PDB file of C-alpha atoms in Angstrom:
ATOM      1  CA  MET A1432     -14.233   9.300   0.329  1.00 49.00           C
ATOM      2  CA  THR A1433     -14.757   8.506  -3.395  1.00 54.00           C
ATOM      3  CA  ARG A1434     -11.603   8.081  -5.569  1.00 59.00           C
ATOM      4  CA  SER A1435     -13.189  10.782  -7.725  1.00 60.00           C
ATOM      5  CA  ARG A1436     -13.339  13.192  -4.972  1.00 57.00           C
ATOM      6  CA  ALA A1437      -9.753  12.833  -4.127  1.00 61.00           C
ATOM      7  CA  GLN A1438      -8.830  13.953  -7.588  1.00 71.00           C
ATOM      8  CA  ASP A1439     -10.743  17.292  -7.092  1.00 74.00           C
ATOM      9  CA  PRO A1440      -7.983  20.007  -7.127  1.00 77.00           C
ATOM     10  CA  ASN A1441     -10.016  21.717  -4.592  1.00 77.00           C
ATOM     11  CA  VAL A1442      -9.702  19.106  -1.765  1.00 80.00           C
ATOM     12  CA  CYS A1443      -7.261  19.293   0.995  1.00 87.00           C
ATOM     13  CA  GLY A1444      -3.799  17.776   0.172  1.00 86.00           C
ATOM     14  CA  VAL A1445      -3.767  15.420   3.170  1.00 86.00           C
ATOM     15  CA  THR A1446      -7.304  14.227   1.951  1.00 86.00           C
ATOM     16  CA  ALA A1447      -6.102  13.425  -1.566  1.00 86.00           C
ATOM     17  CA  ALA A1448      -2.887  11.709  -0.119  1.00 88.00           C
ATOM     18  CA  ILE A1449      -5.041   9.589   2.396  1.00 88.00           C
ATOM     19  CA  ALA A1450      -7.347   8.553  -0.427  1.00 88.00           C
ATOM     20  CA  VAL A1451      -4.631   6.765  -2.307  1.00 90.00           C
ATOM     21  CA  ILE A1452      -3.910   4.724   0.801  1.00 91.00           C
ATOM     22  CA  ASP A1453      -7.587   4.427   2.027  1.00 91.00           C
ATOM     23  CA  GLY A1454      -8.588   0.936   3.210  1.00 89.00           C
ATOM     24  CA  LYS A1455      -7.419  -1.842   5.203  1.00 91.00           C
ATOM     25  CA  TRP A1456      -4.584  -3.311   2.875  1.00 95.00           C
ATOM     26  CA  LYS A1457      -2.990  -0.358   1.072  1.00 95.00           C
ATOM     27  CA  THR A1458      -0.540   0.685   3.524  1.00 94.00           C
ATOM     28  CA  ALA A1459       0.447  -2.898   4.251  1.00 95.00           C
ATOM     29  CA  LEU A1460       1.049  -3.506   0.612  1.00 96.00           C
ATOM     30  CA  LEU A1461       3.149  -0.121   0.262  1.00 95.00           C
ATOM     31  CA  TRP A1462       5.283  -1.408   3.345  1.00 93.00           C
ATOM     32  CA  LEU A1463       5.852  -5.071   1.835  1.00 96.00           C
ATOM     33  CA  LEU A1464       6.476  -3.711  -1.543  1.00 97.00           C
ATOM     34  CA  GLU A1465       9.089  -1.264   0.110  1.00 95.00           C
ATOM     35  CA  ALA A1466      11.457  -4.260   0.396  1.00 94.00           C
ATOM     36  CA  GLY A1467      11.488  -4.847  -3.365  1.00 95.00           C
ATOM     37  CA  PRO A1468       9.347  -6.556  -5.985  1.00 97.00           C
ATOM     38  CA  CYS A1469       6.722  -9.210  -4.990  1.00 96.00           C
ATOM     39  CA  ARG A1470       4.483 -11.604  -6.703  1.00 96.00           C
ATOM     40  CA  PRO A1471       0.865 -11.459  -5.892  1.00 95.00           C
ATOM     41  CA  GLY A1472       1.061 -14.957  -4.189  1.00 94.00           C
ATOM     42  CA  GLU A1473       3.778 -13.839  -2.026  1.00 96.00           C
ATOM     43  CA  LEU A1474       1.782 -10.798  -1.058  1.00 96.00           C
ATOM     44  CA  ARG A1475      -1.070 -12.975  -0.034  1.00 95.00           C
ATOM     45  CA  ARG A1476       0.898 -15.295   2.076  1.00 95.00           C
ATOM     46  CA  ARG A1477       2.472 -12.421   3.803  1.00 96.00           C
ATOM     47  CA  LEU A1478      -0.916 -10.845   4.561  1.00 96.00           C
ATOM     48  CA  PRO A1479      -3.115 -13.533   6.087  1.00 94.00           C
ATOM     49  CA  GLY A1480      -6.823 -12.469   5.437  1.00 94.00           C
ATOM     50  CA  LEU A1481      -6.239 -10.731   2.248  1.00 95.00           C
ATOM     51  CA  SER A1482      -8.510 -12.130  -0.469  1.00 95.00           C
ATOM     52  CA  GLU A1483      -7.167 -12.541  -3.964  1.00 94.00           C
ATOM     53  CA  LYS A1484     -10.152 -10.019  -5.047  1.00 96.00           C
ATOM     54  CA  VAL A1485      -9.314  -7.484  -2.756  1.00 96.00           C
ATOM     55  CA  LEU A1486      -5.298  -7.785  -3.408  1.00 96.00           C
ATOM     56  CA  THR A1487      -6.166  -7.412  -7.208  1.00 95.00           C
ATOM     57  CA  GLN A1488      -8.477  -4.497  -6.536  1.00 95.00           C
ATOM     58  CA  GLY A1489      -5.846  -2.722  -4.288  1.00 96.00           C
ATOM     59  CA  LEU A1490      -3.003  -3.150  -6.546  1.00 97.00           C
ATOM     60  CA  ARG A1491      -4.910  -2.002  -9.690  1.00 96.00           C
ATOM     61  CA  GLU A1492      -5.720   1.264  -7.855  1.00 95.00           C
ATOM     62  CA  MET A1493      -2.374   1.701  -6.593  1.00 96.00           C
ATOM     63  CA  GLU A1494      -1.235   1.193 -10.072  1.00 96.00           C
ATOM     64  CA  ASP A1495      -3.880   3.803 -11.427  1.00 94.00           C
ATOM     65  CA  ASP A1496      -2.615   6.180  -8.739  1.00 94.00           C
ATOM     66  CA  GLY A1497       1.006   5.705 -10.192  1.00 95.00           C
ATOM     67  CA  LEU A1498       2.317   4.105  -6.872  1.00 97.00           C
ATOM     68  CA  VAL A1499       3.090   0.614  -8.127  1.00 97.00           C
ATOM     69  CA  HIS A1500       4.438  -0.716 -11.272  1.00 98.00           C
ATOM     70  CA  ARG A1501       3.104  -4.054 -12.888  1.00 97.00           C
ATOM     71  CA  GLU A1502       5.571  -6.164 -14.727  1.00 96.00           C
ATOM     72  CA  VAL A1503       4.293  -9.145 -16.507  1.00 94.00           C
ATOM     73  CA  TYR A1504       6.930 -11.704 -17.766  1.00 93.00           C
ATOM     74  CA  ASP A1505       6.352 -13.592 -21.053  1.00 90.00           C
ATOM     75  CA  VAL A1506       7.103 -17.059 -19.641  1.00 91.00           C
ATOM     76  CA  LEU A1507       4.747 -20.134 -19.074  1.00 90.00           C
ATOM     77  CA  PRO A1508       3.182 -19.844 -16.643  1.00 88.00           C
ATOM     78  CA  LEU A1509       2.799 -16.162 -16.726  1.00 88.00           C
ATOM     79  CA  ARG A1510       4.810 -14.440 -13.948  1.00 93.00           C
ATOM     80  CA  THR A1511       3.803 -10.974 -12.619  1.00 95.00           C
ATOM     81  CA  GLU A1512       5.630  -8.685 -10.128  1.00 97.00           C
ATOM     82  CA  TYR A1513       4.620  -5.647  -8.454  1.00 98.00           C
ATOM     83  CA  SER A1514       7.070  -2.917  -7.473  1.00 98.00           C
ATOM     84  CA  LEU A1515       7.019   0.675  -6.103  1.00 97.00           C
ATOM     85  CA  THR A1516       7.390   3.418  -8.711  1.00 98.00           C
ATOM     86  CA  PRO A1517       9.452   6.540  -7.503  1.00 97.00           C
ATOM     87  CA  PHE A1518       6.159   8.296  -6.815  1.00 96.00           C
ATOM     88  CA  GLY A1519       5.258   5.396  -4.570  1.00 96.00           C
ATOM     89  CA  ARG A1520       8.572   5.524  -2.912  1.00 96.00           C
ATOM     90  CA  GLU A1521       8.108   9.160  -2.419  1.00 96.00           C
ATOM     91  CA  LEU A1522       4.631   8.280  -0.706  1.00 95.00           C
ATOM     92  CA  SER A1523       6.324   5.785   1.530  1.00 93.00           C
ATOM     93  CA  GLU A1524       8.999   8.231   2.664  1.00 94.00           C
ATOM     94  CA  ALA A1525       6.344  10.917   3.289  1.00 93.00           C
ATOM     95  CA  LEU A1526       4.291   8.281   5.698  1.00 92.00           C
ATOM     96  CA  ALA A1527       7.603   7.550   7.710  1.00 91.00           C
ATOM     97  CA  PRO A1528       7.162  10.330  10.301  1.00 93.00           C
ATOM     98  CA  LEU A1529       3.438   9.229  10.519  1.00 91.00           C
ATOM     99  CA  SER A1530       4.581   5.810  11.182  1.00 90.00           C
ATOM    100  CA  ASP A1531       6.957   6.860  13.856  1.00 93.00           C
ATOM    101  CA  TRP A1532       4.147   8.822  15.353  1.00 94.00           C
ATOM    102  CA  GLY A1533       1.754   5.935  15.340  1.00 93.00           C
ATOM    103  CA  HIS A1534       4.580   3.782  17.108  1.00 92.00           C
ATOM    104  CA  ARG A1535       4.905   6.592  19.827  1.00 94.00           C
ATOM    105  CA  ARG A1536       1.096   6.500  20.181  1.00 93.00           C
ATOM    106  CA  LEU A1537       1.102   2.859  20.767  1.00 92.00           C
ATOM    107  CA  GLU A1538       3.806   3.166  23.270  1.00 92.00           C
ATOM    108  CA  ARG A1539       1.837   5.618  25.332  1.00 92.00           C
ATOM    109  CA  LEU A1540      -1.323   3.542  25.199  1.00 91.00           C
ATOM    110  CA  GLY A1541       0.833   0.456  26.415  1.00 88.00           C
ATOM    111  CA  GLY A1542       2.251   2.673  29.096  1.00 78.00           C
ATOM    112  CA  ALA A1543      -1.142   4.047  30.095  1.00 69.00           C
ATOM    113  CA  SER A1544      -2.762   0.493  30.390  1.00 61.00           C
ATOM    114  CA  SER A1545      -0.071  -0.906  32.730  1.00 53.00           C
ATOM    115  CA  PRO A1546      -0.622  -0.563  36.541  1.00 54.00           C
ATOM    116  CA  SER A1547       1.590   1.644  38.308  1.00 47.00           C
TER     117      SER A1547
END
């Protein structure tokens, strides 16, 4: 789904919500930022395989969507931290039941593949 389509007021609410977390890394970023502010380097270390370009793009989109706050500290070298906004925390709380469902699904799949 394109980001512009996700802003269409006539689109399903679930579709609009999923559009802001669409992609491989946004839910992981959301999850890491739940614990508190993080610097970009720390986020990359904690998510092996995440490139700097994709991290920057994802954080910018999340900032544009009002989920993430970017704080730049005026020190040398410049220090930048990202944290969840109240709107981002609200999304995180809304996703908690979906996360629980996902874990139950994984347990079911694990139980179904084990020999009887």
